[in-house]
XYZ file of N, CA and C in Angstrom:
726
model
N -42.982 -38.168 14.237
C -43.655 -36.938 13.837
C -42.666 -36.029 13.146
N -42.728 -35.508 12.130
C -42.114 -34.729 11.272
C -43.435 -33.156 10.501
N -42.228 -32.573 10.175
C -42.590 -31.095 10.194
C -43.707 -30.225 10.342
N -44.853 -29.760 9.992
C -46.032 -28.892 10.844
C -46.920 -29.620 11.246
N -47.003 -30.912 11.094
C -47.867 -31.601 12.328
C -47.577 -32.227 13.314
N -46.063 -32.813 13.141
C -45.767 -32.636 14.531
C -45.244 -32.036 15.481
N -44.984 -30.755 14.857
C -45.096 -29.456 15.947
C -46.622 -29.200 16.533
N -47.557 -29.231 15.784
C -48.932 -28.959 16.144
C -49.130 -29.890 17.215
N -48.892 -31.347 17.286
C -49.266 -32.188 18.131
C -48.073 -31.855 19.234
N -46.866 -31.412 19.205
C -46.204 -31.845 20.242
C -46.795 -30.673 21.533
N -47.316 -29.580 21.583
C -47.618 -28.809 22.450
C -49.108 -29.830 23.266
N -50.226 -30.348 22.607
C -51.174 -30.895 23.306
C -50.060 -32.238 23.990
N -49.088 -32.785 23.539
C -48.459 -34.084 23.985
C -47.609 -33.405 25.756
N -47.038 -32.471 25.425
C -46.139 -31.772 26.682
C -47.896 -31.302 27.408
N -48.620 -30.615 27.197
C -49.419 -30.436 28.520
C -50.307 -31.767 28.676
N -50.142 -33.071 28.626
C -50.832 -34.056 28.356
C -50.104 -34.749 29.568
N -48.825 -34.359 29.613
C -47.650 -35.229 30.020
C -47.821 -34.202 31.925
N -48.611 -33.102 31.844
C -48.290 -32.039 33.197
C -49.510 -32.619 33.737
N -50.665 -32.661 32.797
C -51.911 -33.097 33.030
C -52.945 -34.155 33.862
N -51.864 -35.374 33.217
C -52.387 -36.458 33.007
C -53.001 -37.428 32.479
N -54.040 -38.464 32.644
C -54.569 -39.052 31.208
C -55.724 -37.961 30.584
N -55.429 -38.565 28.797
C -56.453 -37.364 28.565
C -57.760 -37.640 28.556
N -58.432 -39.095 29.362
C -59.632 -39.415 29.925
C -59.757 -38.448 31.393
N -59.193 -37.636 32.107
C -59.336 -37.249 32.967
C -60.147 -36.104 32.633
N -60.564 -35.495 33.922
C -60.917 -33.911 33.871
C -59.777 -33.001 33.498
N -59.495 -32.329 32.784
C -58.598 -30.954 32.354
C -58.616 -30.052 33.662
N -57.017 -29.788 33.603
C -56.838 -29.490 34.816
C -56.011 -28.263 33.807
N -56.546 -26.734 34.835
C -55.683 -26.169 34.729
C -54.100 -25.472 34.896
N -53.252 -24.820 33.834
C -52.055 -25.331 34.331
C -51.495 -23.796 33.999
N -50.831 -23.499 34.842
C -50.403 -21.483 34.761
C -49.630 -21.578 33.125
N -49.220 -20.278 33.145
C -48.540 -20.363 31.863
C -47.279 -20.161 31.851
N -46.629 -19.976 32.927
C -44.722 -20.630 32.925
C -44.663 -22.042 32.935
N -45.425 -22.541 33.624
C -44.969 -24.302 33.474
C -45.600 -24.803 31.988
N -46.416 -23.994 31.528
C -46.793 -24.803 30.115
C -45.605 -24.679 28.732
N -45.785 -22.762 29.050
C -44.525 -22.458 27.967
C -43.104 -23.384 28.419
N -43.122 -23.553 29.280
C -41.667 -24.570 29.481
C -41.914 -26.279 28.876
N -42.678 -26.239 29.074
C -42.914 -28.024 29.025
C -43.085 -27.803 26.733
N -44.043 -26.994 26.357
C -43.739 -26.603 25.071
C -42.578 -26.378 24.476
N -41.622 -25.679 25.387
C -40.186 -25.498 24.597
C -39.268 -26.892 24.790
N -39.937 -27.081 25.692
C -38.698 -28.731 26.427
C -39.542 -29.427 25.081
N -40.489 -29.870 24.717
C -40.776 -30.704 23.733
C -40.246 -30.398 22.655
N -41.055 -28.997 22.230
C -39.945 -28.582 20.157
C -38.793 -28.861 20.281
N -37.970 -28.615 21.707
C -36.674 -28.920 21.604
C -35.966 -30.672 21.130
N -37.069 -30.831 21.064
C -36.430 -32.399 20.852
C -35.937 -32.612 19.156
N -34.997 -33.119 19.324
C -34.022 -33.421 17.861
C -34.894 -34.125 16.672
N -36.575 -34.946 16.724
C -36.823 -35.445 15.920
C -37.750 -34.519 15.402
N -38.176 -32.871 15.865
C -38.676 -32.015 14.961
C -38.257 -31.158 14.008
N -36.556 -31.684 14.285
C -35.906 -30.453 13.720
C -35.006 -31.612 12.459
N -35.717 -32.856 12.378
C -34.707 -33.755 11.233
C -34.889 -33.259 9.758
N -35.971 -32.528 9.218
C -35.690 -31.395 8.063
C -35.632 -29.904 8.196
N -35.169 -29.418 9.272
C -34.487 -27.961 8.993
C -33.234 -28.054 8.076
N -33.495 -27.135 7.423
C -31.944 -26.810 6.710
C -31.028 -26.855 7.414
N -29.898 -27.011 6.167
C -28.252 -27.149 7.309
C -28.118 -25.501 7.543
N -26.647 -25.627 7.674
C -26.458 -24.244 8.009
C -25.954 -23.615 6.645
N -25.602 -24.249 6.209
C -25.245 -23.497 4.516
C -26.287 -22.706 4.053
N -27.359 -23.447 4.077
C -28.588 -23.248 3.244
C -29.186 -22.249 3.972
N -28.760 -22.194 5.354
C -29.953 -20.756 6.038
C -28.680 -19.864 5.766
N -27.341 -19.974 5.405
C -27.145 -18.801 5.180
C -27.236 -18.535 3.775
N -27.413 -19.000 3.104
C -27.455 -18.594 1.297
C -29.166 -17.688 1.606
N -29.648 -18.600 2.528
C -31.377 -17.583 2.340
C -31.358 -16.448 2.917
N -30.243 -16.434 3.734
C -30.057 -15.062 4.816
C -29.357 -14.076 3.609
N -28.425 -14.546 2.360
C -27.996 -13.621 1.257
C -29.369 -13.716 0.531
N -29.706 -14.300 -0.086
C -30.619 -13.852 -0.705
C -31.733 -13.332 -0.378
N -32.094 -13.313 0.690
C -33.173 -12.266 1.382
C -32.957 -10.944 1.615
N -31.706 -10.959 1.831
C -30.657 -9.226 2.148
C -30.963 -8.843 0.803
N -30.584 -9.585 -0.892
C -30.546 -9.049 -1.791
C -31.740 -8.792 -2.467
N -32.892 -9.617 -2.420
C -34.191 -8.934 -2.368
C -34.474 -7.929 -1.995
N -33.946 -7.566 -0.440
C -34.395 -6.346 0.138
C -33.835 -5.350 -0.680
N -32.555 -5.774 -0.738
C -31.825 -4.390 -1.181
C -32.525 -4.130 -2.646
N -32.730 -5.186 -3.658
C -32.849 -4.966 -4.818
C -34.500 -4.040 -5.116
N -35.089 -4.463 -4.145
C -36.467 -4.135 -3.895
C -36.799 -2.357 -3.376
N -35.607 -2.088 -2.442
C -35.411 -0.221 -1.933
C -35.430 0.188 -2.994
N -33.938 -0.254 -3.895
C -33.368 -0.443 -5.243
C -34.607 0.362 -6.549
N -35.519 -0.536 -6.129
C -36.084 -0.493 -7.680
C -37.514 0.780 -6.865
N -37.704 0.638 -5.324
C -38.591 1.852 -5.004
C -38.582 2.887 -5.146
N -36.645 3.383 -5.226
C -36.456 4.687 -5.205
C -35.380 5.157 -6.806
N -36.037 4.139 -7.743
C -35.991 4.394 -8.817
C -36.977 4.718 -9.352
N -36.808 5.786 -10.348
C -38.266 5.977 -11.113
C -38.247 5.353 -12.042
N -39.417 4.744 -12.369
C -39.529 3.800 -13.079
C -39.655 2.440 -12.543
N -39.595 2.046 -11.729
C -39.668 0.793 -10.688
C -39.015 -0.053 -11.077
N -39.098 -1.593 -11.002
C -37.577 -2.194 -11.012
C -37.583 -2.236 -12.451
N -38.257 -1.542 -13.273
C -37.880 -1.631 -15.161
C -36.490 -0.360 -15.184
N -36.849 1.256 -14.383
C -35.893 1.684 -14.227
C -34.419 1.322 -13.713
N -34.978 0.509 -12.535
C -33.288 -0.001 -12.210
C -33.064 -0.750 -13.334
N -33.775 -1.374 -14.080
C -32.806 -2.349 -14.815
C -32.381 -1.401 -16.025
N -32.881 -0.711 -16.346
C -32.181 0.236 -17.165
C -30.747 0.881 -16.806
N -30.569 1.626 -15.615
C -29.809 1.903 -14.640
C -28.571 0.629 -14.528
N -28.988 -0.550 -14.352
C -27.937 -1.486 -14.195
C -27.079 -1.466 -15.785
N -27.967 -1.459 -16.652
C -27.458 -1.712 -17.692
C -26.674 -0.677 -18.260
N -26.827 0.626 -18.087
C -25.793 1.846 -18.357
C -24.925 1.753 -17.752
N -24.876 1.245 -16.195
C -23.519 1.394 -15.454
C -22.923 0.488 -16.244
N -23.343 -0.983 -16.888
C -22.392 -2.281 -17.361
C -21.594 -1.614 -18.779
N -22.691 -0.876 -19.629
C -21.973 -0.310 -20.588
C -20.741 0.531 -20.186
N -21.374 1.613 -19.222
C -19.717 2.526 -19.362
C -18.831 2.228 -18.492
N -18.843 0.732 -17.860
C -17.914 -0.175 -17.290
C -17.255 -0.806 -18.337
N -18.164 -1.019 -19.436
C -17.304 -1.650 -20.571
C -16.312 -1.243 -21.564
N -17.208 0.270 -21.554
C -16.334 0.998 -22.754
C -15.218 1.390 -22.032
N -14.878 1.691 -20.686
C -13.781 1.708 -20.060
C -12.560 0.934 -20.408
N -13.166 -0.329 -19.942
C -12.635 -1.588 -20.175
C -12.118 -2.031 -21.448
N -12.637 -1.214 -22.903
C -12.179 -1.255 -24.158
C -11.275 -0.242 -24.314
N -11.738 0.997 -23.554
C -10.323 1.758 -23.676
C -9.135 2.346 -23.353
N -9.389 1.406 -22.198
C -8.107 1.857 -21.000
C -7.073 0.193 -21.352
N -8.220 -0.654 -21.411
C -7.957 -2.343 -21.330
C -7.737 -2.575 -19.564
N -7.147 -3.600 -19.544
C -6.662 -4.755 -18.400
C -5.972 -3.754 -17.289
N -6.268 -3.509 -16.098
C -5.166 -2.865 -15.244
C -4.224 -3.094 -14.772
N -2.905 -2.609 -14.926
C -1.828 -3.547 -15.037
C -0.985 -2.945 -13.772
N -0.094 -3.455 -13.341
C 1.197 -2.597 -12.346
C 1.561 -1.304 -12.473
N 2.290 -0.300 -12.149
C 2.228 0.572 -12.336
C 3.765 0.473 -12.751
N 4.567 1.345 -13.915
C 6.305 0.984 -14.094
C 7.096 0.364 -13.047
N 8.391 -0.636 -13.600
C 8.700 -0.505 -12.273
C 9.723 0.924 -12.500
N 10.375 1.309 -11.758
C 11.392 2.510 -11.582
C 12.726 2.337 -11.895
N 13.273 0.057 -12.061
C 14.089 0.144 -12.529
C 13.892 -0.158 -13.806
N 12.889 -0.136 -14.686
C 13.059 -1.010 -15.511
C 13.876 -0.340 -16.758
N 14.571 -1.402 -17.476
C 15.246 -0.638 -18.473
C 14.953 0.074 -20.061
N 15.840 0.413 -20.518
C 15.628 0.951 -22.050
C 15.371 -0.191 -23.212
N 17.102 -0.173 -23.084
C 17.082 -1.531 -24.152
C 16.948 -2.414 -23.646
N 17.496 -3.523 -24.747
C 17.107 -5.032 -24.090
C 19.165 -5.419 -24.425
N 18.900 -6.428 -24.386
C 20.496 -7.019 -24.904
C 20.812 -7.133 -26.233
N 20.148 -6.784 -27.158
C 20.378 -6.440 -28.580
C 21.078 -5.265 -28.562
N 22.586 -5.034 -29.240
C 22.555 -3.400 -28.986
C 22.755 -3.346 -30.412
N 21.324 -1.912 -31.109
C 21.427 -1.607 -32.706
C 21.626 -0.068 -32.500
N 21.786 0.158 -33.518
C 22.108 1.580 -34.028
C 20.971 2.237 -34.332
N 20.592 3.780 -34.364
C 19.829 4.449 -34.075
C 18.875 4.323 -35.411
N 19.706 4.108 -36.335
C 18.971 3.989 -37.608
C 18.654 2.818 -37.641
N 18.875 1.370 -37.311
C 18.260 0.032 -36.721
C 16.590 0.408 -36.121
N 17.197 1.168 -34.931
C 15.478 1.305 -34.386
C 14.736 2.358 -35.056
N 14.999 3.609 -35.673
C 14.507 3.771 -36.789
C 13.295 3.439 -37.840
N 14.335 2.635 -38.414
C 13.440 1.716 -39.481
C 12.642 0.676 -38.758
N 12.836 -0.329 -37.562
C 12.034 -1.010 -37.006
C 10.906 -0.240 -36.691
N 10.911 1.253 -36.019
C 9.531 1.667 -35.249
C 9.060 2.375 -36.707
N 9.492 2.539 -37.929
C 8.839 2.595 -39.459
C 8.241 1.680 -39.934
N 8.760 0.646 -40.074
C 8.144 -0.938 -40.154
C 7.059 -0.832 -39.217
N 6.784 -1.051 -38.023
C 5.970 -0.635 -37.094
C 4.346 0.299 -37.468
N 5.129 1.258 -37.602
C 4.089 2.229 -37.693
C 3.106 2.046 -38.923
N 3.950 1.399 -40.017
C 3.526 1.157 -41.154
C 2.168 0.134 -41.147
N 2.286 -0.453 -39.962
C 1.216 -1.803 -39.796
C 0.435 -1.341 -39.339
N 0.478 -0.048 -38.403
C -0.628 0.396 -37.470
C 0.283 -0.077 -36.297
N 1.120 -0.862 -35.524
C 1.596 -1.061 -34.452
C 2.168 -0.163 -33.822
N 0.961 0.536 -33.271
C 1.860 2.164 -32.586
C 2.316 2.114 -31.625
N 2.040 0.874 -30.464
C 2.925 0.716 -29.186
C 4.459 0.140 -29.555
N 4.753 -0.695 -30.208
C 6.201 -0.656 -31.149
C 6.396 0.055 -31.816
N 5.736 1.025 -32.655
C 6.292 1.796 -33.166
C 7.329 3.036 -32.224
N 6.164 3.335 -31.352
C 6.603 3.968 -29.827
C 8.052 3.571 -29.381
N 7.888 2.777 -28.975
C 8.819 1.751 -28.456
C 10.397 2.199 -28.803
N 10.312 1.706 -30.461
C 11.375 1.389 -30.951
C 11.702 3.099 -31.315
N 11.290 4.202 -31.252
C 11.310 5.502 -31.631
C 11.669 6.215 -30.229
N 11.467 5.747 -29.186
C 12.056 5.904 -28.214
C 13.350 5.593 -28.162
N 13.487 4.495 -28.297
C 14.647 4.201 -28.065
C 15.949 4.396 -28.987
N 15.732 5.049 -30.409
C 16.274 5.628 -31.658
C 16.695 6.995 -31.013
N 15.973 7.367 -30.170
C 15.959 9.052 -29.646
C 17.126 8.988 -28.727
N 17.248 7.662 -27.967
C 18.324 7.796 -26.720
C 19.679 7.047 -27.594
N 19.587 6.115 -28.448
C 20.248 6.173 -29.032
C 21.647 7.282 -30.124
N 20.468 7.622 -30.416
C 21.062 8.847 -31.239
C 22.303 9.792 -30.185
N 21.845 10.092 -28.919
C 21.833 11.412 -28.351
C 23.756 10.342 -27.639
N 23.410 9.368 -27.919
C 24.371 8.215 -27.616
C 25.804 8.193 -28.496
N 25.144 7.982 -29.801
C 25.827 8.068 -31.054
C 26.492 9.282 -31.024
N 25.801 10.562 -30.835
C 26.744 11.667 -30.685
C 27.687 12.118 -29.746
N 27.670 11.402 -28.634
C 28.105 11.297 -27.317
C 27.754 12.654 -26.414
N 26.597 12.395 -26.620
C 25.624 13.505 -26.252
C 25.255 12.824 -24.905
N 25.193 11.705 -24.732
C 24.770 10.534 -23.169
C 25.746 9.693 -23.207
N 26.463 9.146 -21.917
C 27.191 8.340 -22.136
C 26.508 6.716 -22.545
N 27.250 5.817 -23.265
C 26.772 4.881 -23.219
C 27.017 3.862 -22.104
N 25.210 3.787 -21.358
C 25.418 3.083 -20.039
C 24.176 1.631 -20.029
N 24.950 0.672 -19.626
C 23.475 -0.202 -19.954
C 22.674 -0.323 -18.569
N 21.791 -0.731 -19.007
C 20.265 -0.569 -17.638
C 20.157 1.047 -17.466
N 19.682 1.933 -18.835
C 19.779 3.182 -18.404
C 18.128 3.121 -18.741
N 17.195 3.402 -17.701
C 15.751 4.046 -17.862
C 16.044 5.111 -18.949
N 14.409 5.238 -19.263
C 13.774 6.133 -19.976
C 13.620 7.184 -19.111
N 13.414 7.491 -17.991
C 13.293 8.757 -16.960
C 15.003 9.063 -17.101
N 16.274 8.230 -16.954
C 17.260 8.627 -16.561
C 17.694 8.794 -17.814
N 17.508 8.553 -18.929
C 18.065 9.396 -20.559
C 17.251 10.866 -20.371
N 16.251 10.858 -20.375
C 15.742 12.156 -20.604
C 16.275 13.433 -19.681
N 16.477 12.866 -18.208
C 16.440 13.799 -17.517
C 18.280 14.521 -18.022
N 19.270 13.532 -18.191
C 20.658 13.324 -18.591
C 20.296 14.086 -19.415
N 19.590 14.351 -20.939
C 19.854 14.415 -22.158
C 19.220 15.978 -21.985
N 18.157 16.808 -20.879
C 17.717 17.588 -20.727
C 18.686 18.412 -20.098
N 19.868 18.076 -19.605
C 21.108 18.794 -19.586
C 21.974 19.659 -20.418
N 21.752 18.989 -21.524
C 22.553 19.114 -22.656
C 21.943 20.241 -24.011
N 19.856 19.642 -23.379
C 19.291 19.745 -24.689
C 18.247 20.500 -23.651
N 18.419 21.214 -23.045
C 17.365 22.396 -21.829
C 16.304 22.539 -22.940
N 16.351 23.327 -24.243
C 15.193 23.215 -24.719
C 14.022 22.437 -24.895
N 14.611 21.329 -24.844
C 13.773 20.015 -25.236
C 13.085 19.154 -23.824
N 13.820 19.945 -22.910
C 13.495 18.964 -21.586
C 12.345 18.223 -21.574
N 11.317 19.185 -21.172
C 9.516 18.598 -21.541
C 9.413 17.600 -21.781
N 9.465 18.149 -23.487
C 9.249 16.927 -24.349
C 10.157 15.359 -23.954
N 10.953 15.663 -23.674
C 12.205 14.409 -23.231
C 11.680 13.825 -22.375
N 11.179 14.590 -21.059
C 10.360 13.724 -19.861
C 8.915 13.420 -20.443
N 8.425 13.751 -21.165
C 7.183 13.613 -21.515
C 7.154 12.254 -22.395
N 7.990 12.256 -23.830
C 8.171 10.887 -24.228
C 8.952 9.778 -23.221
N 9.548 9.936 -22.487
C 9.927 8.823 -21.606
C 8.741 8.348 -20.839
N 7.982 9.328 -20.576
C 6.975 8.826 -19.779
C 5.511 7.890 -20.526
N 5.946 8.394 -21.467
C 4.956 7.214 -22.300
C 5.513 6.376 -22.689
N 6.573 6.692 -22.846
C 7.334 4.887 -23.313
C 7.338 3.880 -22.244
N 7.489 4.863 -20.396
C 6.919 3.710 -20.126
C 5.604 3.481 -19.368
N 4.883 4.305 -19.874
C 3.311 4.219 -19.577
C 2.870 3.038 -20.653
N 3.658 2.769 -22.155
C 3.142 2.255 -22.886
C 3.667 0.679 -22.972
N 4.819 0.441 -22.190
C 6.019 -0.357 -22.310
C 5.836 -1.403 -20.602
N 5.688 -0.684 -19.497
C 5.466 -0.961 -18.319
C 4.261 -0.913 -17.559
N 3.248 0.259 -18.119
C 1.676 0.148 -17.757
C 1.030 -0.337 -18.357
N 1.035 -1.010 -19.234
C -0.137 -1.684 -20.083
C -1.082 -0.366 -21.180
N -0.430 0.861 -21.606
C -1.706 1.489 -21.971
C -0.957 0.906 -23.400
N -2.016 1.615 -24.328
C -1.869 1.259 -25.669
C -1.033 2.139 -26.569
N -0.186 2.778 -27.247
C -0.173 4.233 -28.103
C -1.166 4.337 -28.801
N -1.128 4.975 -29.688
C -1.704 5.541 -30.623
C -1.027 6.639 -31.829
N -1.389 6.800 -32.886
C -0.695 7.196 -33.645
C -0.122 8.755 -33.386
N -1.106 9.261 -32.946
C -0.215 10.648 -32.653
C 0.410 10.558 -31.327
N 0.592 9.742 -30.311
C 1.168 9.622 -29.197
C 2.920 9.369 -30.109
N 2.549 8.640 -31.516
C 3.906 8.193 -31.980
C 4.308 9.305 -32.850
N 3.343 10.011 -33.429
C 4.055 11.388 -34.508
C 5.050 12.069 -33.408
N 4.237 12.207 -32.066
C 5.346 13.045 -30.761
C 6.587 12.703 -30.751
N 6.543 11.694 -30.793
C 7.917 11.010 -30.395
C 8.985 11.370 -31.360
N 8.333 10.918 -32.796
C 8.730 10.596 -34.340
C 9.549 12.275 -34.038
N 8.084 13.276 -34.288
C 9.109 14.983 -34.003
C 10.063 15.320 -33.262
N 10.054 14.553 -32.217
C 11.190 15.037 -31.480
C 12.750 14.526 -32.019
N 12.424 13.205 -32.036
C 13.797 12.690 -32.817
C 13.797 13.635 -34.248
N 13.626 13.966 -34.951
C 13.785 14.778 -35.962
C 14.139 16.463 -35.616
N 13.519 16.789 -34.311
C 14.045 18.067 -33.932
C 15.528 17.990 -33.192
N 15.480 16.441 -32.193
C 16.787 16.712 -31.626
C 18.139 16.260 -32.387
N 17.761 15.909 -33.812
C 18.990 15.502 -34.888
C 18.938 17.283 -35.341
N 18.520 18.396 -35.272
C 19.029 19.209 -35.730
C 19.128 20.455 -34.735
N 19.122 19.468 -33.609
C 19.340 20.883 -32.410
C 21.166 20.883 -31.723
N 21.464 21.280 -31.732
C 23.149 22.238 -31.351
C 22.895 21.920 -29.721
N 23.985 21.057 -28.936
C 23.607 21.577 -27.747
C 24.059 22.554 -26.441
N 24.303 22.215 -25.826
C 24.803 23.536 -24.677
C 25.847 22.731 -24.134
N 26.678 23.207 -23.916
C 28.118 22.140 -23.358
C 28.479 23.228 -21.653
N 27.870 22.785 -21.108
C 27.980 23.753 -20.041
C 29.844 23.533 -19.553
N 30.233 24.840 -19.294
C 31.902 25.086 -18.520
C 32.816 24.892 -20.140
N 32.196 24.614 -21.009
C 33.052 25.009 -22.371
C 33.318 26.191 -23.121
N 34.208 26.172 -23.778
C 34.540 27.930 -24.681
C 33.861 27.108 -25.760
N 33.600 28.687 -26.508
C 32.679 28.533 -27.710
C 33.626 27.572 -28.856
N 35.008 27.455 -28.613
C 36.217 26.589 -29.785
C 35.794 24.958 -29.489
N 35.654 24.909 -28.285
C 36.058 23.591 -27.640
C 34.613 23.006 -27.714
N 33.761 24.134 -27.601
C 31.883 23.516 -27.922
C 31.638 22.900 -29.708
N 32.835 23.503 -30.162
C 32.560 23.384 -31.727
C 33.270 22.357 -31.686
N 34.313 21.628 -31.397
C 34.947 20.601 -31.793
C 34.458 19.212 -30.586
N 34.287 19.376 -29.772
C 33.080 18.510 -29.498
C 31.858 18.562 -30.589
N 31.481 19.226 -30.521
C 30.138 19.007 -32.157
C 30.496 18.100 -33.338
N 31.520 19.051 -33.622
C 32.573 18.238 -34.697
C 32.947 17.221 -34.461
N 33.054 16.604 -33.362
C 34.010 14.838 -32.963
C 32.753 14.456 -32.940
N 31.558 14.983 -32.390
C 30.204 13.718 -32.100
C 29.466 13.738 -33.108
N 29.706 14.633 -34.390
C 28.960 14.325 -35.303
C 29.871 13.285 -36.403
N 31.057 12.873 -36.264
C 32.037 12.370 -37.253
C 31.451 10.582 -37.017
């Protein structure tokens, strides 16, 4: 006997079995000893040889939850489930346009990471590379390499010492010593160089004009030589500009 008929038959078979033959008179039988003799029968292993496995009652146990839910879902939308699906579909869009303009989420800097790399060029080297750059539209190299023209430079004049594995946080903050006016801006482009360099964001062209101005303001800014006389501030100037 297999599935709803022989459940149907197995309850007359268990009180058949309390009974006796079923040529006899019908005898009545209370209803704890029947409900028992009914469960002792379904219990037997050859009614249950097509129940689902257990995989399958739980995939129906998810998909019954998600009916329900989808079903509240679309009640206490206006518009019924045509509104939710409208609703689904705005959240996917401005999940997407996110996703086009932030991009991929990436690590956050690390804290050591460095400036340069093992190439060491001259300020006018990176320069013209983040020009080349910019020229293509490649504003995260353009960035890049304009950053690193800026710490360069401030290098060249011996305005920073030259140190290798020096961060972009640790030039600026160094070079904001020297160049107090400019501080801001100094922590501010470091921080996109490595928001742009170590976080994954993108530049953009005026993220790179920033940069571009500053190197052009700090080639004509004078700096502060703190514990120097005004003779000895001038000939330091004079030796780091030679």
């Amino acid at each position: 006997m297999n599935g709803t008929g022989g459940v149907l038959t197995a309850v007359p078979a268990a009180l058949t079995s309390l009974t006796g033959s079923g040529d006899e008179p019908p005898v009545t039988i209370p209803r704890d000893p029947a409900r028992e003799a009914a469960r002792h029968e379904l219990s037997k292993r050859m009614y249950h040889e097509n129940d689902p496995g257990l995989l399958q009652r739980a995939l129906n146990a998810v998909f019954h939850w998600i009916d329900r839910l989808l079903s509240a879902a679309a009640s206490a939308t206006p518009g019924g489930a045509l509104g939710l699906v409208i609703v689904i579909l705005a959240v996917l869009a401005v999940l997407g346009a996110l996703w086009w303009r932030l991009g991929t989420p990436r690590p956050q800097p690390a804290s050591g990471a460095t400036l340069f790399d093992d190439r060491p060029r001259s300020a006018a080297e990176h320069r013209a590379a983040a020009e080349a750059h910019a020229a293509q539209g490649h504003w995260s190299q353009a960035l890049q390499e304009r950053m690193r023209a800026v710490v360069r430079a401030l290098e060249e004049r011996a305005l920073l010492d030259v140190r290798p594995g020096r961060t972009a946080d640790e030039a600026a903050a160094e070079a904001g010593r020297t160049l107090p006016a400019h501080t801001d801006r100094l922590r501010s482009a470091a921080r996109e160089f490595d928001d742009v360099t170590y976080g994954g964001r993108r530049a953009n062209q005026a993220s790179y004009e920033r940069i571009a101005e500053l190197d052009r303001d700090l080639e004509r800014t004078r700096p502060i030589l703190t514990g120097s006389t005004p003779s000895t501030a001038h000939d330091v100037r004079r030796g780091a500009a030679q």
